[in-house]
PDB file of C-alpha atoms in Angstrom:
ATOM      1  CA  MET A   1      75.282  63.196  66.610  1.00  0.00           C
ATOM      2  CA  LYS A   2      74.147  66.415  65.187  1.00  0.00           C
ATOM      3  CA  PRO A   3      72.202  66.551  61.886  1.00  0.00           C
ATOM      4  CA  SER A   4      74.348  67.593  59.025  1.00  0.00           C
ATOM      5  CA  GLY A   5      72.145  70.720  58.624  1.00  0.00           C
ATOM      6  CA  GLN A   6      73.066  71.966  62.022  1.00  0.00           C
ATOM      7  CA  LYS A   7      76.880  71.276  61.435  1.00  0.00           C
ATOM      8  CA  ASP A   8      76.703  73.100  58.147  1.00  0.00           C
ATOM      9  CA  SER A   9      74.912  76.100  59.774  1.00  0.00           C
ATOM     10  CA  GLY A  10      77.623  76.240  62.562  1.00  0.00           C
ATOM     11  CA  ASP A  11      80.443  76.016  60.038  1.00  0.00           C
ATOM     12  CA  ARG A  12      78.951  78.848  57.917  1.00  0.00           C
ATOM     13  CA  LEU A  13      78.394  81.036  61.027  1.00  0.00           C
ATOM     14  CA  ALA A  14      81.997  80.562  62.025  1.00  0.00           C
ATOM     15  CA  ARG A  15      83.180  81.572  58.568  1.00  0.00           C
ATOM     16  CA  GLU A  16      80.891  84.554  58.064  1.00  0.00           C
ATOM     17  CA  LEU A  17      80.513  86.114  61.521  1.00  0.00           C
ATOM     18  CA  ASP A  18      82.335  89.422  62.081  1.00  0.00           C
ATOM     19  CA  TRP A  19      84.328  88.783  65.407  1.00  0.00           C
ATOM     20  CA  ASN A  20      84.131  92.592  66.194  1.00  0.00           C
ATOM     21  CA  LEU A  21      80.411  92.085  66.749  1.00  0.00           C
ATOM     22  CA  LEU A  22      81.107  89.722  69.588  1.00  0.00           C
ATOM     23  CA  ARG A  23      83.474  92.095  71.330  1.00  0.00           C
ATOM     24  CA  THR A  24      81.117  94.978  70.906  1.00  0.00           C
ATOM     25  CA  PHE A  25      78.327  92.825  72.384  1.00  0.00           C
ATOM     26  CA  MET A  26      80.609  91.824  75.344  1.00  0.00           C
ATOM     27  CA  VAL A  27      81.337  95.477  76.128  1.00  0.00           C
ATOM     28  CA  VAL A  28      77.664  96.444  75.886  1.00  0.00           C
ATOM     29  CA  VAL A  29      76.850  93.844  78.533  1.00  0.00           C
ATOM     30  CA  GLN A  30      79.700  94.855  80.715  1.00  0.00           C
ATOM     31  CA  GLU A  31      78.826  98.599  80.644  1.00  0.00           C
ATOM     32  CA  GLY A  32      75.184  97.771  81.057  1.00  0.00           C
ATOM     33  CA  SER A  33      74.252 100.229  78.252  1.00  0.00           C
ATOM     34  CA  VAL A  34      74.963 101.023  74.591  1.00  0.00           C
ATOM     35  CA  THR A  35      76.078 104.566  75.622  1.00  0.00           C
ATOM     36  CA  GLY A  36      78.678 103.196  78.009  1.00  0.00           C
ATOM     37  CA  ALA A  37      79.856 100.741  75.536  1.00  0.00           C
ATOM     38  CA  ALA A  38      80.178 103.435  72.934  1.00  0.00           C
ATOM     39  CA  ARG A  39      82.236 105.630  75.182  1.00  0.00           C
ATOM     40  CA  ARG A  40      84.609 102.717  76.155  1.00  0.00           C
ATOM     41  CA  LEU A  41      85.047 101.657  72.553  1.00  0.00           C
ATOM     42  CA  TYR A  42      85.466 105.185  71.195  1.00  0.00           C
ATOM     43  CA  LEU A  43      82.576 104.677  68.875  1.00  0.00           C
ATOM     44  CA  ARG A  44      79.332 106.622  68.039  1.00  0.00           C
ATOM     45  CA  GLN A  45      76.246 105.247  69.856  1.00  0.00           C
ATOM     46  CA  PRO A  46      74.359 104.427  66.566  1.00  0.00           C
ATOM     47  CA  THR A  47      77.425 102.379  65.418  1.00  0.00           C
ATOM     48  CA  VAL A  48      77.146 100.276  68.643  1.00  0.00           C
ATOM     49  CA  SER A  49      73.443  99.911  68.283  1.00  0.00           C
ATOM     50  CA  HIS A  50      73.735  98.843  64.662  1.00  0.00           C
ATOM     51  CA  ALA A  51      76.389  96.245  65.544  1.00  0.00           C
ATOM     52  CA  LEU A  52      74.189  94.790  68.278  1.00  0.00           C
ATOM     53  CA  LYS A  53      71.199  94.591  65.761  1.00  0.00           C
ATOM     54  CA  ARG A  54      73.475  92.897  63.136  1.00  0.00           C
ATOM     55  CA  LEU A  55      74.606  90.305  65.754  1.00  0.00           C
ATOM     56  CA  GLU A  56      71.068  89.639  66.758  1.00  0.00           C
ATOM     57  CA  THR A  57      69.895  89.271  63.222  1.00  0.00           C
ATOM     58  CA  ARG A  58      72.714  86.950  62.216  1.00  0.00           C
ATOM     59  CA  LEU A  59      72.104  84.724  65.276  1.00  0.00           C
ATOM     60  CA  GLY A  60      68.298  84.933  64.986  1.00  0.00           C
ATOM     61  CA  LYS A  61      68.158  85.622  68.614  1.00  0.00           C
ATOM     62  CA  ARG A  62      67.237  88.569  70.884  1.00  0.00           C
ATOM     63  CA  LEU A  63      70.255  89.147  73.043  1.00  0.00           C
ATOM     64  CA  ILE A  64      69.302  92.181  74.936  1.00  0.00           C
ATOM     65  CA  GLU A  65      65.948  93.612  76.019  1.00  0.00           C
ATOM     66  CA  ARG A  66      66.262  97.466  75.714  1.00  0.00           C
ATOM     67  CA  GLY A  67      63.809 100.258  76.580  1.00  0.00           C
ATOM     68  CA  PRO A  68      63.819 103.786  78.108  1.00  0.00           C
ATOM     69  CA  ALA A  69      64.242 102.321  81.509  1.00  0.00           C
ATOM     70  CA  THR A  70      65.129  98.668  80.755  1.00  0.00           C
ATOM     71  CA  PHE A  71      68.343  96.843  80.106  1.00  0.00           C
ATOM     72  CA  ARG A  72      68.132  93.070  80.403  1.00  0.00           C
ATOM     73  CA  VAL A  73      70.437  90.423  78.955  1.00  0.00           C
ATOM     74  CA  THR A  74      68.313  87.504  77.636  1.00  0.00           C
ATOM     75  CA  PRO A  75      69.133  83.915  78.383  1.00  0.00           C
ATOM     76  CA  ALA A  76      70.580  83.605  74.881  1.00  0.00           C
ATOM     77  CA  GLY A  77      72.580  86.763  75.492  1.00  0.00           C
ATOM     78  CA  ASP A  78      73.854  85.383  78.782  1.00  0.00           C
ATOM     79  CA  VAL A  79      75.192  82.142  77.108  1.00  0.00           C
ATOM     80  CA  LEU A  80      76.697  84.241  74.323  1.00  0.00           C
ATOM     81  CA  TYR A  81      78.494  86.686  76.757  1.00  0.00           C
ATOM     82  CA  ARG A  82      80.116  83.924  78.555  1.00  0.00           C
ATOM     83  CA  GLU A  83      81.448  82.402  75.338  1.00  0.00           C
ATOM     84  CA  CYS A  84      82.607  85.940  74.270  1.00  0.00           C
ATOM     85  CA  VAL A  85      84.683  86.459  77.384  1.00  0.00           C
ATOM     86  CA  GLU A  86      86.365  83.081  76.629  1.00  0.00           C
ATOM     87  CA  ILE A  87      87.038  83.967  73.043  1.00  0.00           C
ATOM     88  CA  TYR A  88      88.338  87.503  73.804  1.00  0.00           C
ATOM     89  CA  GLY A  89      90.624  86.220  76.417  1.00  0.00           C
ATOM     90  CA  ASN A  90      92.027  83.440  74.323  1.00  0.00           C
ATOM     91  CA  VAL A  91      92.635  85.823  71.333  1.00  0.00           C
ATOM     92  CA  ALA A  92      94.180  88.510  73.491  1.00  0.00           C
ATOM     93  CA  ARG A  93      96.801  85.947  74.878  1.00  0.00           C
ATOM     94  CA  VAL A  94      98.050  84.684  71.347  1.00  0.00           C
ATOM     95  CA  ALA A  95     100.938  87.118  71.361  1.00  0.00           C
ATOM     96  CA  VAL A  96     102.102  86.106  74.777  1.00  0.00           C
ATOM     97  CA  LEU A  97     101.895  82.336  74.037  1.00  0.00           C
ATOM     98  CA  THR A  98     103.677  82.694  70.640  1.00  0.00           C
ATOM     99  CA  ARG A  99     106.356  84.805  72.162  1.00  0.00           C
ATOM    100  CA  ASP A 100     107.048  82.024  74.691  1.00  0.00           C
ATOM    101  CA  ILE A 101     107.427  79.499  71.771  1.00  0.00           C
ATOM    102  CA  ARG A 102     110.169  81.764  70.209  1.00  0.00           C
ATOM    103  CA  ASP A 103     111.941  82.390  73.506  1.00  0.00           C
ATOM    104  CA  GLU A 104     111.081  80.251  76.378  1.00  0.00           C
ATOM    105  CA  ILE A 105     113.366  82.114  78.763  1.00  0.00           C
ATOM    106  CA  THR A 106     111.747  85.419  78.387  1.00  0.00           C
ATOM    107  CA  GLY A 107     108.165  85.819  79.819  1.00  0.00           C
ATOM    108  CA  HIS A 108     106.008  88.954  80.318  1.00  0.00           C
ATOM    109  CA  VAL A 109     103.820  89.212  83.500  1.00  0.00           C
ATOM    110  CA  ARG A 110     100.840  91.717  83.571  1.00  0.00           C
ATOM    111  CA  ILE A 111      99.726  92.217  87.119  1.00  0.00           C
ATOM    112  CA  ALA A 112      96.442  94.227  87.861  1.00  0.00           C
ATOM    113  CA  MET A 113      96.123  95.501  91.252  1.00  0.00           C
ATOM    114  CA  ALA A 114      94.314  97.974  93.470  1.00  0.00           C
ATOM    115  CA  SER A 115      96.151 101.125  94.357  1.00  0.00           C
ATOM    116  CA  HIS A 116      96.325 100.534  98.177  1.00  0.00           C
ATOM    117  CA  VAL A 117      97.891  97.040  98.132  1.00  0.00           C
ATOM    118  CA  VAL A 118     100.898  97.184 100.507  1.00  0.00           C
ATOM    119  CA  SER A 119     102.128  93.698 101.229  1.00  0.00           C
ATOM    120  CA  PRO A 120     105.570  92.553 102.439  1.00  0.00           C
ATOM    121  CA  ILE A 121     104.695  89.145 100.960  1.00  0.00           C
ATOM    122  CA  TYR A 122     104.090  90.410  97.557  1.00  0.00           C
ATOM    123  CA  ASP A 123     107.199  92.701  97.655  1.00  0.00           C
ATOM    124  CA  GLU A 124     109.484  89.878  98.895  1.00  0.00           C
ATOM    125  CA  VAL A 125     108.328  87.375  96.313  1.00  0.00           C
ATOM    126  CA  LEU A 126     108.534  89.911  93.394  1.00  0.00           C
ATOM    127  CA  ALA A 127     112.109  90.805  94.461  1.00  0.00           C
ATOM    128  CA  ALA A 128     113.215  87.170  94.789  1.00  0.00           C
ATOM    129  CA  PHE A 129     111.453  86.206  91.511  1.00  0.00           C
ATOM    130  CA  HIS A 130     113.392  88.918  89.676  1.00  0.00           C
ATOM    131  CA  VAL A 131     116.662  87.792  91.058  1.00  0.00           C
ATOM    132  CA  ALA A 132     116.007  84.190  90.005  1.00  0.00           C
ATOM    133  CA  ASN A 133     114.536  85.204  86.625  1.00  0.00           C
ATOM    134  CA  PRO A 134     116.186  88.313  85.447  1.00  0.00           C
ATOM    135  CA  LYS A 135     114.880  88.141  81.902  1.00  0.00           C
ATOM    136  CA  ALA A 136     111.213  88.196  82.834  1.00  0.00           C
ATOM    137  CA  THR A 137     109.404  91.482  82.252  1.00  0.00           C
ATOM    138  CA  TYR A 138     106.491  93.041  84.151  1.00  0.00           C
ATOM    139  CA  GLU A 139     103.696  95.339  83.658  1.00  0.00           C
ATOM    140  CA  ILE A 140     101.735  96.502  86.708  1.00  0.00           C
ATOM    141  CA  ASP A 141      98.300  98.241  86.143  1.00  0.00           C
ATOM    142  CA  VAL A 142      96.652 100.109  89.034  1.00  0.00           C
ATOM    143  CA  GLU A 143      92.885  99.859  88.709  1.00  0.00           C
ATOM    144  CA  THR A 144      89.815  99.773  90.864  1.00  0.00           C
ATOM    145  CA  SER A 145      89.213  96.327  92.311  1.00  0.00           C
ATOM    146  CA  ALA A 146      86.193  95.739  90.047  1.00  0.00           C
ATOM    147  CA  GLU A 147      88.487  96.472  87.011  1.00  0.00           C
ATOM    148  CA  VAL A 148      91.132  94.166  88.357  1.00  0.00           C
ATOM    149  CA  THR A 149      88.676  91.326  88.639  1.00  0.00           C
ATOM    150  CA  ARG A 150      87.392  92.029  85.105  1.00  0.00           C
ATOM    151  CA  ALA A 151      90.953  92.059  83.651  1.00  0.00           C
ATOM    152  CA  VAL A 152      91.622  88.604  85.251  1.00  0.00           C
ATOM    153  CA  LEU A 153      88.309  87.291  84.110  1.00  0.00           C
ATOM    154  CA  GLU A 154      89.032  88.417  80.498  1.00  0.00           C
ATOM    155  CA  LYS A 155      92.575  86.965  80.730  1.00  0.00           C
ATOM    156  CA  SER A 156      94.167  90.319  79.878  1.00  0.00           C
ATOM    157  CA  ALA A 157      95.951  90.119  83.251  1.00  0.00           C
ATOM    158  CA  SER A 158      98.167  87.314  84.572  1.00  0.00           C
ATOM    159  CA  PHE A 159      96.581  87.622  87.977  1.00  0.00           C
ATOM    160  CA  GLY A 160      95.348  90.416  90.208  1.00  0.00           C
ATOM    161  CA  LEU A 161      95.529  91.675  93.819  1.00  0.00           C
ATOM    162  CA  CYS A 162      92.511  93.461  95.075  1.00  0.00           C
ATOM    163  CA  LEU A 163      89.543  93.739  97.416  1.00  0.00           C
ATOM    164  CA  VAL A 164      86.756  91.323  96.690  1.00  0.00           C
ATOM    165  CA  HIS A 165      83.092  92.262  97.192  1.00  0.00           C
ATOM    166  CA  LYS A 166      81.381  89.403  95.161  1.00  0.00           C
ATOM    167  CA  ARG A 167      83.348  86.234  93.995  1.00  0.00           C
ATOM    168  CA  SER A 168      83.043  84.982  90.489  1.00  0.00           C
ATOM    169  CA  PRO A 169      82.749  81.234  90.177  1.00  0.00           C
ATOM    170  CA  ARG A 170      85.149  81.287  87.320  1.00  0.00           C
ATOM    171  CA  LEU A 171      87.996  82.620  89.326  1.00  0.00           C
ATOM    172  CA  GLU A 172      90.177  81.359  92.099  1.00  0.00           C
ATOM    173  CA  TYR A 173      90.899  83.506  95.363  1.00  0.00           C
ATOM    174  CA  LYS A 174      93.459  83.364  97.976  1.00  0.00           C
ATOM    175  CA  MET A 175      93.467  86.003 100.801  1.00  0.00           C
ATOM    176  CA  ILE A 176      96.951  87.592 101.096  1.00  0.00           C
ATOM    177  CA  TYR A 177      96.416  89.708 104.169  1.00  0.00           C
ATOM    178  CA  ARG A 178      93.830  91.579 106.237  1.00  0.00           C
ATOM    179  CA  GLU A 179      94.287  95.256 106.832  1.00  0.00           C
ATOM    180  CA  TYR A 180      92.312  97.816 109.053  1.00  0.00           C
ATOM    181  CA  PHE A 181      91.144 101.103 107.915  1.00  0.00           C
ATOM    182  CA  GLY A 182      91.196 104.144 110.091  1.00  0.00           C
ATOM    183  CA  PHE A 183      89.830 107.663 109.727  1.00  0.00           C
ATOM    184  CA  PHE A 184      92.321 110.563 109.350  1.00  0.00           C
ATOM    185  CA  CYS A 185      92.524 114.230 108.891  1.00  0.00           C
ATOM    186  CA  GLY A 186      95.347 116.655 107.739  1.00  0.00           C
ATOM    187  CA  PRO A 187      97.283 119.244 109.609  1.00  0.00           C
ATOM    188  CA  SER A 188      94.761 122.053 108.711  1.00  0.00           C
ATOM    189  CA  HIS A 189      91.852 120.318 109.953  1.00  0.00           C
ATOM    190  CA  PRO A 190      90.212 121.564 113.215  1.00  0.00           C
ATOM    191  CA  LEU A 191      90.488 117.969 114.826  1.00  0.00           C
ATOM    192  CA  PHE A 192      94.213 117.625 114.030  1.00  0.00           C
ATOM    193  CA  GLY A 193      96.072 117.027 117.169  1.00  0.00           C
ATOM    194  CA  ARG A 194      93.109 116.533 119.369  1.00  0.00           C
ATOM    195  CA  ASN A 195      93.057 113.430 121.634  1.00  0.00           C
ATOM    196  CA  GLY A 196      90.137 111.634 123.204  1.00  0.00           C
ATOM    197  CA  LEU A 197      87.732 112.215 120.390  1.00  0.00           C
ATOM    198  CA  THR A 198      84.638 110.101 119.612  1.00  0.00           C
ATOM    199  CA  LEU A 199      82.751 109.286 116.485  1.00  0.00           C
ATOM    200  CA  GLU A 200      80.222 111.877 117.488  1.00  0.00           C
ATOM    201  CA  ASP A 201      82.963 114.477 117.111  1.00  0.00           C
ATOM    202  CA  LEU A 202      83.296 113.681 113.474  1.00  0.00           C
ATOM    203  CA  LYS A 203      79.763 114.568 112.503  1.00  0.00           C
ATOM    204  CA  GLY A 204      79.237 117.549 110.285  1.00  0.00           C
ATOM    205  CA  TYR A 205      82.789 117.666 108.763  1.00  0.00           C
ATOM    206  CA  PRO A 206      83.233 117.111 105.091  1.00  0.00           C
ATOM    207  CA  ALA A 207      84.634 113.773 103.979  1.00  0.00           C
ATOM    208  CA  VAL A 208      86.825 112.390 101.048  1.00  0.00           C
ATOM    209  CA  SER A 209      86.894 108.722 100.312  1.00  0.00           C
ATOM    210  CA  PHE A 210      87.342 105.944  97.854  1.00  0.00           C
ATOM    211  CA  LYS A 211      84.915 105.251  94.991  1.00  0.00           C
ATOM    212  CA  THR A 212      84.355 101.845  96.372  1.00  0.00           C
ATOM    213  CA  ASP A 213      83.345 103.257  99.811  1.00  0.00           C
ATOM    214  CA  GLN A 214      79.696 102.297  99.300  1.00  0.00           C
ATOM    215  CA  LEU A 215      77.370  99.855 101.115  1.00  0.00           C
ATOM    216  CA  ALA A 216      77.263  97.607  97.919  1.00  0.00           C
ATOM    217  CA  ASP A 217      80.944  97.692  97.140  1.00  0.00           C
ATOM    218  CA  ALA A 218      84.346  96.451  98.322  1.00  0.00           C
ATOM    219  CA  LEU A 219      84.794  98.843 101.127  1.00  0.00           C
ATOM    220  CA  ARG A 220      81.374  98.120 102.689  1.00  0.00           C
ATOM    221  CA  PRO A 221      82.683  97.822 106.260  1.00  0.00           C
ATOM    222  CA  VAL A 222      83.975 101.450 106.006  1.00  0.00           C
ATOM    223  CA  ALA A 223      80.804 102.635 104.443  1.00  0.00           C
ATOM    224  CA  LEU A 224      78.772 100.842 107.042  1.00  0.00           C
ATOM    225  CA  LEU A 225      80.662 102.487 109.851  1.00  0.00           C
ATOM    226  CA  ARG A 226      79.948 105.988 108.170  1.00  0.00           C
ATOM    227  CA  ALA A 227      76.271 105.286 107.802  1.00  0.00           C
ATOM    228  CA  GLN A 228      75.791 103.906 111.365  1.00  0.00           C
ATOM    229  CA  HIS A 229      77.296 107.166 112.929  1.00  0.00           C
ATOM    230  CA  ASP A 230      75.997 109.616 110.393  1.00  0.00           C
ATOM    231  CA  ILE A 231      79.518 110.823 109.350  1.00  0.00           C
ATOM    232  CA  ASP A 232      78.911 110.647 105.582  1.00  0.00           C
ATOM    233  CA  ASP A 233      76.708 113.714 105.023  1.00  0.00           C
ATOM    234  CA  VAL A 234      79.012 115.672 102.801  1.00  0.00           C
ATOM    235  CA  VAL A 235      81.550 113.861 100.584  1.00  0.00           C
ATOM    236  CA  VAL A 236      83.640 116.535  98.738  1.00  0.00           C
ATOM    237  CA  GLY A 237      85.991 114.365  96.945  1.00  0.00           C
ATOM    238  CA  HIS A 238      86.696 110.721  96.027  1.00  0.00           C
ATOM    239  CA  SER A 239      89.209 108.686  94.023  1.00  0.00           C
ATOM    240  CA  SER A 240      89.941 105.027  93.222  1.00  0.00           C
ATOM    241  CA  HIS A 241      93.627 105.681  94.007  1.00  0.00           C
ATOM    242  CA  LEU A 242      94.960 105.667  97.600  1.00  0.00           C
ATOM    243  CA  GLU A 243      97.544 108.306  96.748  1.00  0.00           C
ATOM    244  CA  GLU A 244      94.850 110.778  95.739  1.00  0.00           C
ATOM    245  CA  VAL A 245      92.545 110.177  98.720  1.00  0.00           C
ATOM    246  CA  ARG A 246      95.690 110.648 100.942  1.00  0.00           C
ATOM    247  CA  ARG A 247      96.455 113.919  99.094  1.00  0.00           C
ATOM    248  CA  MET A 248      92.961 115.291  99.614  1.00  0.00           C
ATOM    249  CA  ILE A 249      93.034 114.417 103.433  1.00  0.00           C
ATOM    250  CA  ILE A 250      96.508 115.948 103.834  1.00  0.00           C
ATOM    251  CA  ALA A 251      95.325 119.076 101.909  1.00  0.00           C
ATOM    252  CA  GLY A 252      92.442 119.529 104.399  1.00  0.00           C
ATOM    253  CA  LEU A 253      89.552 118.787 102.041  1.00  0.00           C
ATOM    254  CA  GLY A 254      87.964 116.407 104.633  1.00  0.00           C
ATOM    255  CA  ILE A 255      88.170 113.417 106.850  1.00  0.00           C
ATOM    256  CA  GLY A 256      88.955 110.171 105.073  1.00  0.00           C
ATOM    257  CA  PRO A 257      89.637 106.461 105.446  1.00  0.00           C
ATOM    258  CA  LEU A 258      93.228 104.994 104.871  1.00  0.00           C
ATOM    259  CA  PRO A 259      94.747 101.513 105.643  1.00  0.00           C
ATOM    260  CA  ILE A 260      96.408 102.201 108.979  1.00  0.00           C
ATOM    261  CA  HIS A 261      99.607 100.198 108.235  1.00  0.00           C
ATOM    262  CA  VAL A 262     100.053 102.035 104.935  1.00  0.00           C
ATOM    263  CA  VAL A 263     100.216 105.530 106.532  1.00  0.00           C
ATOM    264  CA  ALA A 264     102.319 104.729 109.611  1.00  0.00           C
ATOM    265  CA  ARG A 265     104.971 107.000 108.253  1.00  0.00           C
ATOM    266  CA  ASP A 266     102.737 109.870 107.554  1.00  0.00           C
ATOM    267  CA  LEU A 267     101.512 109.665 111.215  1.00  0.00           C
ATOM    268  CA  ARG A 268     105.161 109.847 112.471  1.00  0.00           C
ATOM    269  CA  ASP A 269     105.884 112.781 110.151  1.00  0.00           C
ATOM    270  CA  GLY A 270     102.903 114.696 111.264  1.00  0.00           C
ATOM    271  CA  LEU A 271     101.171 114.703 107.922  1.00  0.00           C
ATOM    272  CA  LEU A 272      98.135 112.930 109.098  1.00  0.00           C
ATOM    273  CA  TRP A 273      96.170 112.497 112.460  1.00  0.00           C
ATOM    274  CA  ARG A 274      94.372 109.360 113.477  1.00  0.00           C
ATOM    275  CA  LEU A 275      90.672 109.758 114.291  1.00  0.00           C
ATOM    276  CA  PRO A 276      88.181 107.447 116.026  1.00  0.00           C
ATOM    277  CA  PRO A 277      87.237 104.646 116.099  1.00  0.00           C
ATOM    278  CA  TYR A 278      90.520 103.683 117.874  1.00  0.00           C
ATOM    279  CA  GLU A 279      89.138 100.204 118.841  1.00  0.00           C
ATOM    280  CA  ALA A 280      87.807  97.586 116.407  1.00  0.00           C
ATOM    281  CA  PRO A 281      88.375  99.658 113.115  1.00  0.00           C
ATOM    282  CA  PRO A 282      86.859  98.294 109.905  1.00  0.00           C
ATOM    283  CA  ALA A 283      88.712  95.204 108.484  1.00  0.00           C
ATOM    284  CA  ILE A 284      89.277  94.725 104.803  1.00  0.00           C
ATOM    285  CA  ASP A 285      90.683  91.520 103.243  1.00  0.00           C
ATOM    286  CA  ILE A 286      92.969  91.729 100.244  1.00  0.00           C
ATOM    287  CA  TYR A 287      93.014  88.734  97.766  1.00  0.00           C
ATOM    288  CA  LEU A 288      95.342  87.220  95.099  1.00  0.00           C
ATOM    289  CA  VAL A 289      92.950  86.446  92.229  1.00  0.00           C
ATOM    290  CA  TRP A 290      93.596  84.307  89.154  1.00  0.00           C
ATOM    291  CA  ASN A 291      91.815  82.605  86.297  1.00  0.00           C
ATOM    292  CA  PRO A 292      92.399  78.892  86.248  1.00  0.00           C
ATOM    293  CA  HIS A 293      91.415  78.792  82.553  1.00  0.00           C
ATOM    294  CA  THR A 294      94.085  81.187  81.460  1.00  0.00           C
ATOM    295  CA  HIS A 295      97.082  79.704  79.553  1.00  0.00           C
ATOM    296  CA  LEU A 296     100.086  81.237  81.379  1.00  0.00           C
ATOM    297  CA  ASN A 297     103.508  81.538  80.189  1.00  0.00           C
ATOM    298  CA  ARG A 298     106.433  80.248  82.228  1.00  0.00           C
ATOM    299  CA  ALA A 299     107.112  83.677  83.940  1.00  0.00           C
ATOM    300  CA  GLU A 300     103.332  83.938  84.785  1.00  0.00           C
ATOM    301  CA  GLU A 301     103.135  80.466  86.187  1.00  0.00           C
ATOM    302  CA  GLY A 302     106.285  80.857  88.222  1.00  0.00           C
ATOM    303  CA  LEU A 303     105.423  84.103  89.849  1.00  0.00           C
ATOM    304  CA  LEU A 304     101.841  83.015  90.541  1.00  0.00           C
ATOM    305  CA  ALA A 305     102.993  79.842  92.149  1.00  0.00           C
ATOM    306  CA  ALA A 306     105.702  81.644  94.129  1.00  0.00           C
ATOM    307  CA  LEU A 307     103.016  84.085  95.550  1.00  0.00           C
ATOM    308  CA  ARG A 308     100.602  81.231  96.377  1.00  0.00           C
ATOM    309  CA  ASP A 309     103.411  79.298  98.219  1.00  0.00           C
ATOM    310  CA  ALA A 310     104.432  82.352 100.225  1.00  0.00           C
ATOM    311  CA  ILE A 311     100.929  83.000 101.346  1.00  0.00           C
ATOM    312  CA  ASP A 312     100.515  79.380 102.319  1.00  0.00           C
ATOM    313  CA  ALA A 313     103.705  79.477 104.304  1.00  0.00           C
ATOM    314  CA  LYS A 314     102.490  82.210 106.675  1.00  0.00           C
ATOM    315  CA  PRO A 315      99.779  81.768 109.101  1.00  0.00           C
ATOM    316  CA  LEU A 316      96.978  84.346 109.020  1.00  0.00           C
ATOM    317  CA  SER A 317      98.225  85.831 112.274  1.00  0.00           C
ATOM    318  CA  ASP A 318     101.296  86.987 110.471  1.00  0.00           C
ATOM    319  CA  ARG A 319      99.341  88.358 107.616  1.00  0.00           C
ATOM    320  CA  ILE A 320      97.268  90.960 109.674  1.00  0.00           C
ATOM    321  CA  TYR A 321      98.455  94.487 109.421  1.00  0.00           C
ATOM    322  CA  GLY A 322      97.385  97.629 111.320  1.00  0.00           C
TER     323      GLY A 322
END
């Protein structure tokens, strides 16, 4: 049993603490800097710094060690950050939960997904779920895979579909499908229409790619292939959206990676040309990601369950594309 003094102190903190300070602190940790947090929150940097100092003073704990070349979350800050994510997620879902109480038939589903997710399983489940539940509404946000994961972790998204580089112990994952990435060029490129090429032939040409095409990010197999064969010297453009990477490749800005099964029509229409490697291209797995601690409404629960069941119903061999 806690001493009465500790209980009174905790009650007083709950009554007097400005909850906006907790959100500001959470964003500072996520962005890794006060400057980044200020930009994301549309605040001035001194305002964010002052909020952080107020929170540390109120709690009597140093939360972040900061210096000219230092940014380190203290053990106390790490504990507080985890609690802030829970608090923020629960508060953000109040409107969804209360809406379900007023009208149990209508539910809103917010799906966060990477731009190049093309899955027959997902499309079929979404279509069937809409027919069975015509009053459910949907919001689909296209983000980077890291932002998808963050939205699911913060409970602002019902679930996500994305690439996964590092798994969070607080989330659940189920692989939807495996896709293969190939390198492509557009009609104006010197290599367009040429057969029998090798990876050596790609050296020296400008490239375009995804922002996650890095050795320490979600498209690591693609980045590793570039690095191993020295075909990443000049990157002239990058984007987090497949449509824009495709646009740059077709426009002739450079060679770039795309999921093979996604661009099959472009190959048939002569908008893209497949480049090596023709054998054993980089494999990327796409995951369904959800937060088991999120309180879902009926529409969210139903669609998530339908997706998980549809994935389990198909063997992996039927979920490999390209």
